Tab-separated table of C-alpha atoms in Angstrom:
chain	number	residue	atom	x	y	z
A	286	UNK	CA	28.477	6.339	16.730
A	287	UNK	CA	25.680	8.000	16.694
A	288	UNK	CA	22.832	5.596	18.030
A	289	UNK	CA	19.894	7.888	16.847
A	290	UNK	CA	20.911	7.659	12.518
A	291	UNK	CA	20.542	11.949	12.956
A	292	UNK	CA	23.760	12.144	10.814
A	293	UNK	CA	22.362	9.286	7.882
A	294	UNK	CA	19.166	11.134	7.588
A	295	UNK	CA	21.007	14.509	7.414
A	296	UNK	CA	23.534	12.549	4.284
A	297	UNK	CA	20.142	11.591	2.807
A	298	UNK	CA	18.160	14.753	3.472
A	299	UNK	CA	21.148	16.778	1.511
A	300	UNK	CA	21.668	14.155	-0.914
A	301	UNK	CA	17.740	14.485	-1.731
A	302	UNK	CA	18.131	18.667	-2.491
A	303	UNK	CA	21.168	17.953	-4.496
A	304	UNK	CA	18.830	15.084	-6.068
A	305	UNK	CA	20.857	12.633	-6.327
A	306	UNK	CA	19.322	10.502	-2.761
A	307	UNK	CA	19.242	7.494	-4.489
A	308	UNK	CA	23.021	7.548	-5.788
A	309	UNK	CA	23.863	8.137	-2.153
A	310	UNK	CA	21.544	5.243	-1.002
A	311	UNK	CA	23.796	3.328	-3.494
A	312	UNK	CA	27.037	4.612	-2.227
A	313	UNK	CA	26.248	3.657	0.713
A	314	UNK	CA	25.294	0.268	0.045
A	315	UNK	CA	28.976	0.641	-1.660
A	316	UNK	CA	30.856	1.576	0.965
A	317	UNK	CA	29.541	-1.249	3.671
A	318	UNK	CA	29.980	-3.900	1.345
A	319	UNK	CA	34.018	-2.999	0.773
A	320	UNK	CA	34.215	-2.238	4.919
A	321	UNK	CA	32.903	-5.794	5.201
A	322	UNK	CA	34.417	-7.396	2.270
A	323	UNK	CA	31.982	-8.638	0.005
A	324	UNK	CA	29.220	-7.654	-1.547
A	325	UNK	CA	26.596	-6.361	1.274
A	326	UNK	CA	22.742	-7.012	0.274
A	327	UNK	CA	20.948	-6.884	4.043
A	328	UNK	CA	22.325	-4.540	7.284
A	329	UNK	CA	21.298	-2.509	9.848
A	330	UNK	CA	20.254	0.969	9.936
A	331	UNK	CA	19.736	3.298	12.741
A	332	UNK	CA	16.854	5.588	11.362
A	333	UNK	CA	15.445	8.417	14.164
A	334	UNK	CA	16.871	6.104	17.187
A	335	UNK	CA	15.925	3.225	15.756
A	336	UNK	CA	17.193	-0.044	14.772
A	337	UNK	CA	16.142	-0.948	11.241
A	338	UNK	CA	17.267	-3.318	8.440
A	339	UNK	CA	17.537	-2.587	5.135
A	340	UNK	CA	18.233	-5.045	1.758
A	341	UNK	CA	18.405	-6.083	-1.267
A	342	UNK	CA	18.010	-9.044	-1.705
A	343	UNK	CA	15.471	-10.669	-4.118
A	344	UNK	CA	15.063	-13.668	-1.587
A	345	UNK	CA	14.921	-11.676	1.575
A	346	UNK	CA	12.261	-9.374	-0.466
A	347	UNK	CA	9.705	-12.175	-1.814
A	348	UNK	CA	9.765	-13.019	2.187
A	349	UNK	CA	8.245	-9.472	2.968
A	350	UNK	CA	5.945	-9.314	0.769
A	351	UNK	CA	5.226	-12.715	-0.192
A	352	UNK	CA	6.435	-15.749	1.345
A	353	UNK	CA	5.934	-14.284	5.165
A	354	UNK	CA	3.373	-11.472	3.692
A	355	UNK	CA	1.699	-11.742	6.546
A	356	UNK	CA	4.177	-10.937	9.309
A	357	UNK	CA	4.609	-8.358	8.071
A	358	UNK	CA	2.129	-4.947	7.152
A	359	UNK	CA	2.935	-1.240	5.962
A	360	UNK	CA	3.473	0.632	9.776
A	361	UNK	CA	1.992	2.510	11.834
A	362	UNK	CA	4.023	5.278	11.311
A	363	UNK	CA	3.818	5.095	7.281
A	364	UNK	CA	0.160	5.127	6.879
A	365	UNK	CA	0.417	8.363	9.129
A	366	UNK	CA	2.663	10.090	7.769
A	367	UNK	CA	0.780	9.414	4.305
A	368	UNK	CA	-3.076	9.203	5.292
A	369	UNK	CA	-3.790	13.084	5.956
A	370	UNK	CA	-3.396	13.136	1.868
A	371	UNK	CA	-4.169	9.540	0.902
A	372	UNK	CA	-6.736	8.993	3.708
A	373	UNK	CA	-7.714	5.342	4.019
A	374	UNK	CA	-7.345	4.713	0.747
A	375	UNK	CA	-6.093	0.945	-1.269
A	376	UNK	CA	-2.621	2.451	-1.032
A	377	UNK	CA	-2.660	3.310	2.228
A	378	UNK	CA	-5.323	0.374	4.228
A	379	UNK	CA	-4.763	-2.582	5.318
A	380	UNK	CA	-6.063	-6.032	7.167
A	381	UNK	CA	-9.463	-6.415	5.907
A	382	UNK	CA	-9.842	-3.000	4.542
A	383	UNK	CA	-7.367	-3.750	2.056
A	384	UNK	CA	-8.365	-6.563	1.189
A	385	UNK	CA	-12.672	-5.868	0.465
A	386	UNK	CA	-11.032	-2.558	-1.265
A	387	UNK	CA	-8.933	-4.785	-3.272
A	388	UNK	CA	-11.951	-7.737	-4.014
A	389	UNK	CA	-14.028	-4.172	-4.991
A	390	UNK	CA	-11.656	-2.508	-7.828
A	391	UNK	CA	-9.920	-5.267	-9.800
A	392	UNK	CA	-12.750	-6.223	-11.640
A	393	UNK	CA	-12.120	-2.782	-13.653
A	394	UNK	CA	-8.432	-3.464	-14.096
A	395	UNK	CA	-9.038	-6.652	-16.359
A	396	UNK	CA	-7.874	-6.358	-20.165
A	397	UNK	CA	-11.610	-5.987	-20.745
A	398	UNK	CA	-11.157	-2.212	-19.012
A	399	UNK	CA	-8.496	-0.927	-20.022
A	400	UNK	CA	-7.910	-1.862	-24.054
A	401	UNK	CA	-10.390	1.558	-24.449
A	402	UNK	CA	-7.343	2.968	-26.821
A	403	UNK	CA	-10.337	4.921	-28.753
A	404	UNK	CA	-10.790	6.772	-24.803
A	405	UNK	CA	-5.878	7.531	-24.696
A	406	UNK	CA	-6.113	8.451	-28.159
A	407	UNK	CA	-8.847	11.531	-27.692
A	408	UNK	CA	-5.546	12.238	-24.256
A	409	UNK	CA	-2.614	12.079	-27.027
A	410	UNK	CA	-4.174	14.185	-30.311
A	411	UNK	CA	-4.841	16.737	-27.401
A	412	UNK	CA	-0.899	16.416	-25.562
A	413	UNK	CA	-0.097	16.958	-29.392
A	414	UNK	CA	-1.256	20.317	-29.066
A	415	UNK	CA	1.715	20.892	-27.717
A	416	UNK	CA	4.213	19.565	-29.615
A	417	UNK	CA	4.007	22.331	-32.532
A	418	UNK	CA	5.973	22.164	-34.877
A	419	UNK	CA	8.156	25.655	-35.245
A	420	UNK	CA	10.804	25.020	-38.184
A	421	UNK	CA	12.703	22.852	-40.269
A	422	UNK	CA	10.385	20.495	-39.058
A	423	UNK	CA	11.118	21.002	-35.140
A	424	UNK	CA	9.430	21.502	-32.441
A	425	UNK	CA	9.883	24.682	-30.311
A	426	UNK	CA	12.355	23.649	-26.429
A	427	UNK	CA	9.130	22.207	-24.439
A	428	UNK	CA	8.842	20.254	-20.926
A	429	UNK	CA	7.994	16.572	-22.297
A	430	UNK	CA	6.779	15.399	-18.932
A	431	UNK	CA	4.646	18.116	-17.526
A	432	UNK	CA	2.788	17.185	-21.107
A	433	UNK	CA	3.005	13.861	-20.042
A	434	UNK	CA	1.516	14.224	-16.556
A	435	UNK	CA	-1.055	16.048	-18.276
A	436	UNK	CA	-2.077	13.289	-20.709
A	437	UNK	CA	-1.775	10.715	-17.874
A	438	UNK	CA	-3.928	12.970	-15.123
A	439	UNK	CA	-6.692	13.451	-18.002
A	440	UNK	CA	-6.906	9.465	-19.114
A	441	UNK	CA	-6.638	8.240	-15.347
A	442	UNK	CA	-9.687	11.134	-14.597
A	443	UNK	CA	-11.994	10.053	-17.586
A	444	UNK	CA	-11.102	5.806	-16.536
A	445	UNK	CA	-11.804	6.687	-12.947
A	446	UNK	CA	-15.030	8.638	-13.434
A	447	UNK	CA	-16.370	8.155	-16.186
A	448	UNK	CA	-15.826	11.488	-18.673
A	449	UNK	CA	-12.948	14.676	-19.575
A	450	UNK	CA	-12.003	16.291	-16.658
A	451	UNK	CA	-11.824	19.708	-19.348
A	452	UNK	CA	-14.946	19.450	-20.391
A	453	UNK	CA	-16.595	19.579	-16.982
A	454	UNK	CA	-18.229	22.009	-15.839
A	455	UNK	CA	-16.078	24.177	-13.023
A	456	UNK	CA	-12.776	22.013	-12.981
A	457	UNK	CA	-10.639	24.595	-15.169
A	458	UNK	CA	-9.570	26.595	-11.565
A	459	UNK	CA	-9.355	23.285	-9.530
A	460	UNK	CA	-7.632	21.640	-12.503
A	461	UNK	CA	-4.529	24.236	-12.932
A	462	UNK	CA	-3.788	23.575	-8.659
A	463	UNK	CA	-4.048	20.025	-8.680
A	464	UNK	CA	-0.634	19.431	-10.375
A	465	UNK	CA	1.113	22.255	-8.370
A	466	UNK	CA	-1.096	20.802	-4.640
A	467	UNK	CA	-0.474	17.294	-5.349
A	468	UNK	CA	3.388	17.542	-6.047
A	469	UNK	CA	3.699	19.277	-2.593
A	470	UNK	CA	1.138	17.179	-0.637
A	471	UNK	CA	3.627	13.992	-1.782
A	472	UNK	CA	6.262	15.714	-0.925
A	473	UNK	CA	5.337	16.447	2.765
A	474	UNK	CA	4.337	12.810	2.606
A	475	UNK	CA	8.127	11.554	1.670
A	476	UNK	CA	9.377	13.871	4.707
A	477	UNK	CA	6.929	12.479	7.415
A	478	UNK	CA	7.814	9.132	6.142
A	479	UNK	CA	11.099	9.930	6.914
A	480	UNK	CA	10.828	10.851	10.657
A	481	UNK	CA	8.992	7.824	11.586
A	482	UNK	CA	6.965	8.298	14.473
A	483	UNK	CA	7.556	11.405	13.953
A	484	UNK	CA	6.099	12.562	10.807
A	485	UNK	CA	3.577	15.036	12.258
A	486	UNK	CA	6.906	17.195	12.829
A	487	UNK	CA	5.616	18.328	9.118
A	488	UNK	CA	2.061	19.196	9.162
A	489	UNK	CA	2.667	22.874	8.570
A	490	UNK	CA	-0.145	25.140	6.596
A	491	UNK	CA	1.420	24.543	3.623
A	492	UNK	CA	0.781	21.025	3.284
A	493	UNK	CA	-2.891	21.086	5.337
A	494	UNK	CA	-3.783	23.606	2.163
A	495	UNK	CA	-2.279	21.349	-0.370
A	496	UNK	CA	-4.300	18.635	0.505
A	497	UNK	CA	-7.679	20.269	0.822
A	498	UNK	CA	-7.038	21.264	-2.728
A	499	UNK	CA	-5.894	18.439	-3.828
A	500	UNK	CA	-9.591	16.501	-1.954
A	501	UNK	CA	-11.500	19.702	-3.537
A	502	UNK	CA	-10.498	18.303	-6.684
A	503	UNK	CA	-11.725	14.776	-6.265
A	504	UNK	CA	-15.075	15.770	-4.481
A	505	UNK	CA	-16.258	18.242	-7.002
A	506	UNK	CA	-16.289	14.430	-9.372
A	507	UNK	CA	-17.468	12.565	-6.542
A	508	UNK	CA	-20.297	14.779	-5.263
A	509	UNK	CA	-23.161	14.665	-7.788
A	510	UNK	CA	-22.851	11.222	-8.243
A	511	UNK	CA	-23.723	11.110	-4.590
A	512	UNK	CA	-25.929	13.715	-4.593
A	513	UNK	CA	-27.719	11.178	-7.670
A	514	UNK	CA	-28.012	8.005	-5.553
A	515	UNK	CA	-29.363	9.598	-2.914
A	516	UNK	CA	-32.641	10.883	-5.320
A	517	UNK	CA	-32.861	7.385	-7.184
A	518	UNK	CA	-32.745	6.197	-3.452
A	519	UNK	CA	-35.211	8.545	-1.996
A	520	UNK	CA	-37.068	7.658	-5.014
A	521	UNK	CA	-36.920	3.624	-4.825
A	522	UNK	CA	-34.926	3.314	-7.324
A	523	UNK	CA	-32.219	0.671	-8.344
A	524	UNK	CA	-28.940	1.312	-8.730
A	525	UNK	CA	-27.076	-0.231	-12.108
A	526	UNK	CA	-26.369	-4.063	-10.841
A	527	UNK	CA	-23.263	-3.089	-13.717
A	528	UNK	CA	-21.752	0.381	-12.789
A	529	UNK	CA	-19.359	1.292	-15.241
A	530	UNK	CA	-16.908	3.188	-14.174
A	531	UNK	CA	-14.450	2.713	-11.261
A	532	UNK	CA	-16.700	5.768	-9.548
A	533	UNK	CA	-20.170	4.447	-9.828
A	534	UNK	CA	-18.288	1.376	-8.394
A	535	UNK	CA	-17.989	2.669	-5.286
A	536	UNK	CA	-20.993	5.501	-5.105
A	537	UNK	CA	-22.435	1.847	-4.553
A	538	UNK	CA	-21.099	0.678	-2.150
A	539	UNK	CA	-21.297	3.323	0.574
A	540	UNK	CA	-22.626	6.304	1.063
A	541	UNK	CA	-19.392	7.995	3.019
A	542	UNK	CA	-17.926	10.823	-0.352
A	543	UNK	CA	-14.600	10.401	2.046
A	544	UNK	CA	-14.498	6.694	1.213
A	545	UNK	CA	-14.961	7.023	-1.885
A	546	UNK	CA	-12.840	10.025	-1.964
A	547	UNK	CA	-9.847	8.630	-0.900
A	548	UNK	CA	-10.017	5.646	-3.143
A	549	UNK	CA	-9.896	7.363	-6.022
A	550	UNK	CA	-7.503	9.830	-5.035
A	551	UNK	CA	-4.584	6.424	-4.297
A	552	UNK	CA	-6.420	5.331	-8.132
A	553	UNK	CA	-5.438	8.506	-9.204
A	554	UNK	CA	-2.296	9.060	-7.946
A	555	UNK	CA	-1.126	5.363	-9.061
A	556	UNK	CA	-1.993	6.049	-12.570
A	557	UNK	CA	-1.062	9.597	-13.253
A	558	UNK	CA	1.986	9.280	-11.398
A	559	UNK	CA	3.409	5.531	-12.350
A	560	UNK	CA	2.680	6.314	-15.652
A	561	UNK	CA	4.081	9.682	-16.896
A	562	UNK	CA	7.141	9.236	-14.730
A	563	UNK	CA	7.722	5.907	-16.951
A	564	UNK	CA	7.089	8.021	-20.270
A	565	UNK	CA	8.836	10.549	-18.394
A	566	UNK	CA	12.279	8.240	-18.164
A	567	UNK	CA	11.842	6.589	-21.117
A	568	UNK	CA	11.817	9.195	-23.723
A	569	UNK	CA	14.898	10.933	-22.074
A	570	UNK	CA	16.959	7.365	-22.015
A	571	UNK	CA	15.859	6.780	-25.825
A	572	UNK	CA	16.943	10.839	-26.614
A	573	UNK	CA	20.114	10.440	-25.005
A	574	UNK	CA	20.496	6.364	-27.136
A	575	UNK	CA	19.585	8.022	-30.061
A	576	UNK	CA	20.507	3.547	-31.539
A	577	UNK	CA	17.896	2.444	-29.355
A	578	UNK	CA	15.472	4.955	-30.462
A	579	UNK	CA	15.120	4.450	-33.914
A	580	UNK	CA	15.519	0.470	-33.562
A	581	UNK	CA	12.486	0.845	-31.740
A	582	UNK	CA	10.709	3.459	-33.980
A	583	UNK	CA	11.569	0.755	-37.209
A	584	UNK	CA	9.942	-1.770	-34.521
A	585	UNK	CA	7.270	0.258	-34.202
A	586	UNK	CA	6.721	1.342	-37.659
A	587	UNK	CA	6.811	-2.096	-39.041
A	588	UNK	CA	3.842	-2.822	-36.577
A	589	UNK	CA	2.097	-0.252	-36.745
A	590	UNK	CA	2.003	1.926	-39.636
A	591	UNK	CA	2.833	5.403	-39.778
A	592	UNK	CA	1.195	8.100	-37.407
A	593	UNK	CA	-1.187	9.728	-40.292
A	594	UNK	CA	-1.904	6.189	-41.141
A	595	UNK	CA	-1.947	4.086	-37.775
A	596	UNK	CA	-2.966	-0.040	-37.905
A	597	UNK	CA	-3.846	-2.605	-35.355
A	598	UNK	CA	-3.506	-1.023	-32.559
A	599	UNK	CA	-4.761	-3.151	-29.755
A	600	UNK	CA	-4.521	-4.362	-25.494
A	601	UNK	CA	-2.932	-8.109	-27.369
A	602	UNK	CA	-0.634	-6.254	-29.732
A	603	UNK	CA	1.615	-3.353	-28.205
A	604	UNK	CA	1.856	-6.512	-25.424
A	605	UNK	CA	3.319	-8.831	-28.115
A	606	UNK	CA	5.925	-5.765	-29.357
A	607	UNK	CA	8.440	-7.212	-28.431
A	608	UNK	CA	11.422	-4.190	-28.389
A	609	UNK	CA	8.520	-1.676	-27.042
A	610	UNK	CA	8.386	-4.315	-23.962
A	611	UNK	CA	11.710	-4.680	-23.922
A	612	UNK	CA	12.996	-0.198	-23.283
A	613	UNK	CA	9.811	-0.378	-21.285
A	614	UNK	CA	11.577	-3.052	-18.784
A	615	UNK	CA	14.913	-1.621	-18.765
A	616	UNK	CA	13.182	1.544	-18.202
A	617	UNK	CA	11.339	0.457	-15.038
A	618	UNK	CA	14.400	-1.045	-14.351
A	619	UNK	CA	16.959	1.607	-13.944
A	620	UNK	CA	14.021	4.182	-12.748
A	621	UNK	CA	11.380	2.128	-11.038
A	622	UNK	CA	8.622	3.911	-10.096
A	623	UNK	CA	8.381	3.631	-6.563
A	624	UNK	CA	12.502	3.631	-5.659
A	625	UNK	CA	12.220	2.553	-2.022
A	626	UNK	CA	9.620	0.951	0.870
A	627	UNK	CA	9.239	-0.420	3.701
A	628	UNK	CA	7.318	-2.822	5.695
A	629	UNK	CA	7.208	-3.262	9.639
A	630	UNK	CA	6.656	-6.534	11.261
A	631	UNK	CA	3.562	-6.901	13.067
A	632	UNK	CA	4.955	-10.166	15.178
A	633	UNK	CA	8.862	-11.827	15.948
A	634	UNK	CA	10.114	-12.855	12.525
A	635	UNK	CA	12.912	-13.839	10.523
A	636	UNK	CA	13.970	-13.170	7.381
A	637	UNK	CA	16.617	-16.128	5.244
A	638	UNK	CA	19.635	-14.363	4.609
A	639	UNK	CA	22.321	-11.343	6.235
A	640	UNK	CA	23.022	-12.759	9.034
A	641	UNK	CA	26.519	-14.168	10.316
A	642	UNK	CA	30.288	-13.564	9.419
A	643	UNK	CA	29.368	-14.345	5.324
A	644	UNK	CA	25.711	-12.798	4.828
A	645	UNK	CA	24.175	-15.657	3.933
A	646	UNK	CA	22.440	-17.235	7.906
A	647	UNK	CA	19.296	-15.753	9.357
A	648	UNK	CA	18.642	-12.263	10.257
A	649	UNK	CA	16.114	-12.072	12.890
A	650	UNK	CA	13.517	-9.335	13.530
A	651	UNK	CA	11.516	-8.330	15.823
A	652	UNK	CA	8.770	-6.877	15.776
A	653	UNK	CA	8.013	-3.255	15.532
A	654	UNK	CA	11.505	-2.846	12.858
A	655	UNK	CA	10.573	-2.063	9.615
A	656	UNK	CA	12.844	-3.893	7.343
A	657	UNK	CA	13.383	-1.082	4.099
A	658	UNK	CA	14.326	-2.280	0.379
A	659	UNK	CA	15.229	-0.680	-2.344
A	660	UNK	CA	14.095	-1.494	-6.094
A	661	UNK	CA	16.508	0.871	-7.114
A	662	UNK	CA	19.660	-0.585	-5.864
A	663	UNK	CA	17.975	-4.106	-6.579
A	664	UNK	CA	17.877	-3.130	-9.597
A	665	UNK	CA	21.607	-2.000	-9.987
A	666	UNK	CA	23.453	-5.569	-8.039
A	667	UNK	CA	26.157	-6.136	-10.713
A	668	UNK	CA	25.468	-9.590	-9.094
A	669	UNK	CA	21.688	-10.139	-10.799
A	670	UNK	CA	21.846	-7.365	-13.962
A	671	UNK	CA	25.995	-8.186	-14.711
A	672	UNK	CA	28.678	-5.745	-14.797
A	673	UNK	CA	27.144	-3.166	-16.432
A	674	UNK	CA	23.970	-3.049	-14.368
A	675	UNK	CA	24.380	0.804	-14.362
A	676	UNK	CA	23.709	0.456	-18.836
A	677	UNK	CA	20.844	1.366	-20.219
A	678	UNK	CA	20.016	-2.186	-22.343
A	679	UNK	CA	17.327	-3.268	-23.730
A	680	UNK	CA	18.799	-5.834	-25.385
A	681	UNK	CA	19.464	-7.242	-22.083
A	682	UNK	CA	16.140	-8.986	-22.390
A	683	UNK	CA	16.418	-11.306	-24.641
A	684	UNK	CA	18.216	-14.038	-22.598
A	685	UNK	CA	17.080	-12.539	-18.303
A	686	UNK	CA	14.707	-13.781	-15.872
A	687	UNK	CA	15.298	-12.095	-12.801
A	688	UNK	CA	12.539	-13.169	-10.898
A	689	UNK	CA	12.479	-10.866	-7.578
A	690	UNK	CA	15.625	-9.594	-8.766
A	691	UNK	CA	12.758	-7.188	-11.145
A	692	UNK	CA	10.719	-5.845	-8.471
A	693	UNK	CA	8.836	-2.095	-10.749
A	694	UNK	CA	5.247	-2.744	-9.438
A	695	UNK	CA	6.304	-4.552	-6.475
A	696	UNK	CA	5.441	-8.079	-5.899
A	697	UNK	CA	3.111	-10.174	-3.582
A	698	UNK	CA	-0.804	-9.589	-2.542
A	699	UNK	CA	0.239	-6.146	-2.821
A	700	UNK	CA	2.033	-6.028	-6.489
A	701	UNK	CA	0.264	-3.250	-8.132
A	702	UNK	CA	-3.373	-2.950	-9.461
A	703	UNK	CA	-3.561	-1.022	-12.215
A	704	UNK	CA	0.664	-2.256	-13.752
A	705	UNK	CA	-0.801	-3.967	-16.780
A	706	UNK	CA	-3.055	-0.271	-17.404
A	707	UNK	CA	0.612	2.183	-17.114
A	708	UNK	CA	1.895	-0.371	-19.042
A	709	UNK	CA	-0.900	-0.157	-22.388
A	710	UNK	CA	-1.688	3.584	-21.174
A	711	UNK	CA	2.673	3.696	-21.892
A	712	UNK	CA	2.791	1.763	-24.992
A	713	UNK	CA	-0.146	3.304	-26.683
A	714	UNK	CA	1.874	6.921	-25.885
A	715	UNK	CA	5.115	5.726	-27.102
A	716	UNK	CA	3.609	4.377	-29.939
A	717	UNK	CA	2.165	7.965	-31.253
A	718	UNK	CA	5.117	9.426	-30.316
A	719	UNK	CA	7.986	8.030	-31.866
A	720	UNK	CA	5.264	7.245	-34.629
A	721	UNK	CA	5.544	10.639	-35.466
A	722	UNK	CA	8.539	12.003	-34.198
A	723	UNK	CA	12.207	10.822	-35.313
A	724	UNK	CA	14.867	12.473	-33.172
A	725	UNK	CA	14.800	13.520	-30.316
A	726	UNK	CA	17.036	16.034	-28.628
A	727	UNK	CA	17.805	16.805	-24.730
A	728	UNK	CA	18.454	20.068	-24.760
A	729	UNK	CA	19.839	19.630	-21.306
A	730	UNK	CA	22.667	16.609	-22.398
A	731	UNK	CA	25.544	17.931	-20.060
A	732	UNK	CA	23.566	18.007	-16.626
A	733	UNK	CA	23.826	15.285	-14.328
A	734	UNK	CA	20.394	13.469	-14.284
A	735	UNK	CA	19.237	14.368	-10.622
A	736	UNK	CA	15.952	12.598	-9.383
A	737	UNK	CA	12.588	13.906	-8.138
A	738	UNK	CA	11.444	11.599	-5.229
A	739	UNK	CA	8.189	12.103	-3.973
A	740	UNK	CA	5.847	8.979	-3.387
A	741	UNK	CA	7.819	7.966	-7.201
A	742	UNK	CA	10.271	9.317	-8.965
A	743	UNK	CA	10.660	11.348	-11.588
A	744	UNK	CA	13.397	13.951	-13.396
A	745	UNK	CA	13.718	16.431	-11.295
A	746	UNK	CA	14.620	19.227	-13.752
A	747	UNK	CA	11.713	18.069	-15.854
A	748	UNK	CA	12.334	16.775	-19.604
A	749	UNK	CA	13.579	19.460	-21.487
A	750	UNK	CA	13.318	18.584	-25.212
A	751	UNK	CA	12.808	19.432	-28.848
A	752	UNK	CA	11.326	16.733	-31.016
A	753	UNK	CA	11.786	15.962	-34.999
A	754	UNK	CA	9.048	15.089	-36.622
A	755	UNK	CA	9.684	12.429	-39.691
A	756	UNK	CA	8.721	13.249	-42.880
A	757	UNK	CA	4.971	12.540	-44.331
A	758	UNK	CA	4.160	12.203	-41.158
A	759	UNK	CA	1.669	15.734	-40.259
A	760	UNK	CA	-0.553	17.218	-44.113
């Protein structure tokens, strides 16, 4: 017996160091099912002395995130574990603070605001500069994941701040360090969250320095806007009634620089990391499935033309490109950006399934207990997706409607506010990449796919590839 759950925690941490923590969690479900002689999707787990619940049952997940939404919250330990980095932003706030932030930010994610694809084209062209041809129409070996993270950072920052961070005065040094500090701080946040109430054990100078540098990056955009607003106010001038950016909208509601910083940082995290991981996993899968790559490229060329003469690439036409959307859905199924999460009961409540000898009876959830839910495991359940659940197959989306068995952007009232923007940006980038390149060579083909689990998950070893430029695409 291990009443503190230390052995399980050590197993997970060791697996994480090897880049296989998500596989280890899946194998735990398989072992539990084998021990019980049936498919087990909900069971008790011990974590640092606390008895919590694990579930990958769609009905239970729907209950936690939607049906009994008001019975659960993010949990104090999770909020405190992440707060030094993300503050009181929308992803970490609860109750009235979350409701207010979502109401304020939602209008900026409607189709009118996320369909400005000329902005995305500028950032795609900058990314293309890192994909120069060296021999026989092949690029050099590049870490495409790094290029994609830079692209989505620049795109999201311009969406939030209204300016290109690469051309902003004084941003060069901070921009160069931002990604490294942001990624390191996220890794600390994951560890702090895993420790539950012992989150404070991971609070050293390295973590604090990374958080400080990340905050300084955001502040350089917020401070000039706040100064302008204060000057206008002192002169009796009114603020614009229809702010053009999220930064200006926030500046019109509060004089707190830290409040604005944290809302923007939460959105920058969601916009950069979610989209970049989706693109990274998609390009990796296409490199390893050349038949799918060619089918997708032909669908793109037929719909949107060639790289030098693109046609009709719009918000609506990207959504209507069926095979492109199937490919993105399949990647999100196998590699959901947030592969594991939890909610904590704020009152005694009940989950509809998981109890009894057959697992079909209700399960009592005591106030203060956490329910861990795992989209990564959920998306690979054979009883939902079939015996080939682990296989990459975009064509499965022809006739499958998984409902709550598919959770790439969370669900219920706290579902991802920017999911349509993420899909739009990812779709646009994929179209432009595959218009130009017709082959992708994964130079790490023989290596095992490893996951780097931060607040989102992405390929742990980068995305080392060569790309082959189609004839006639670049003169």
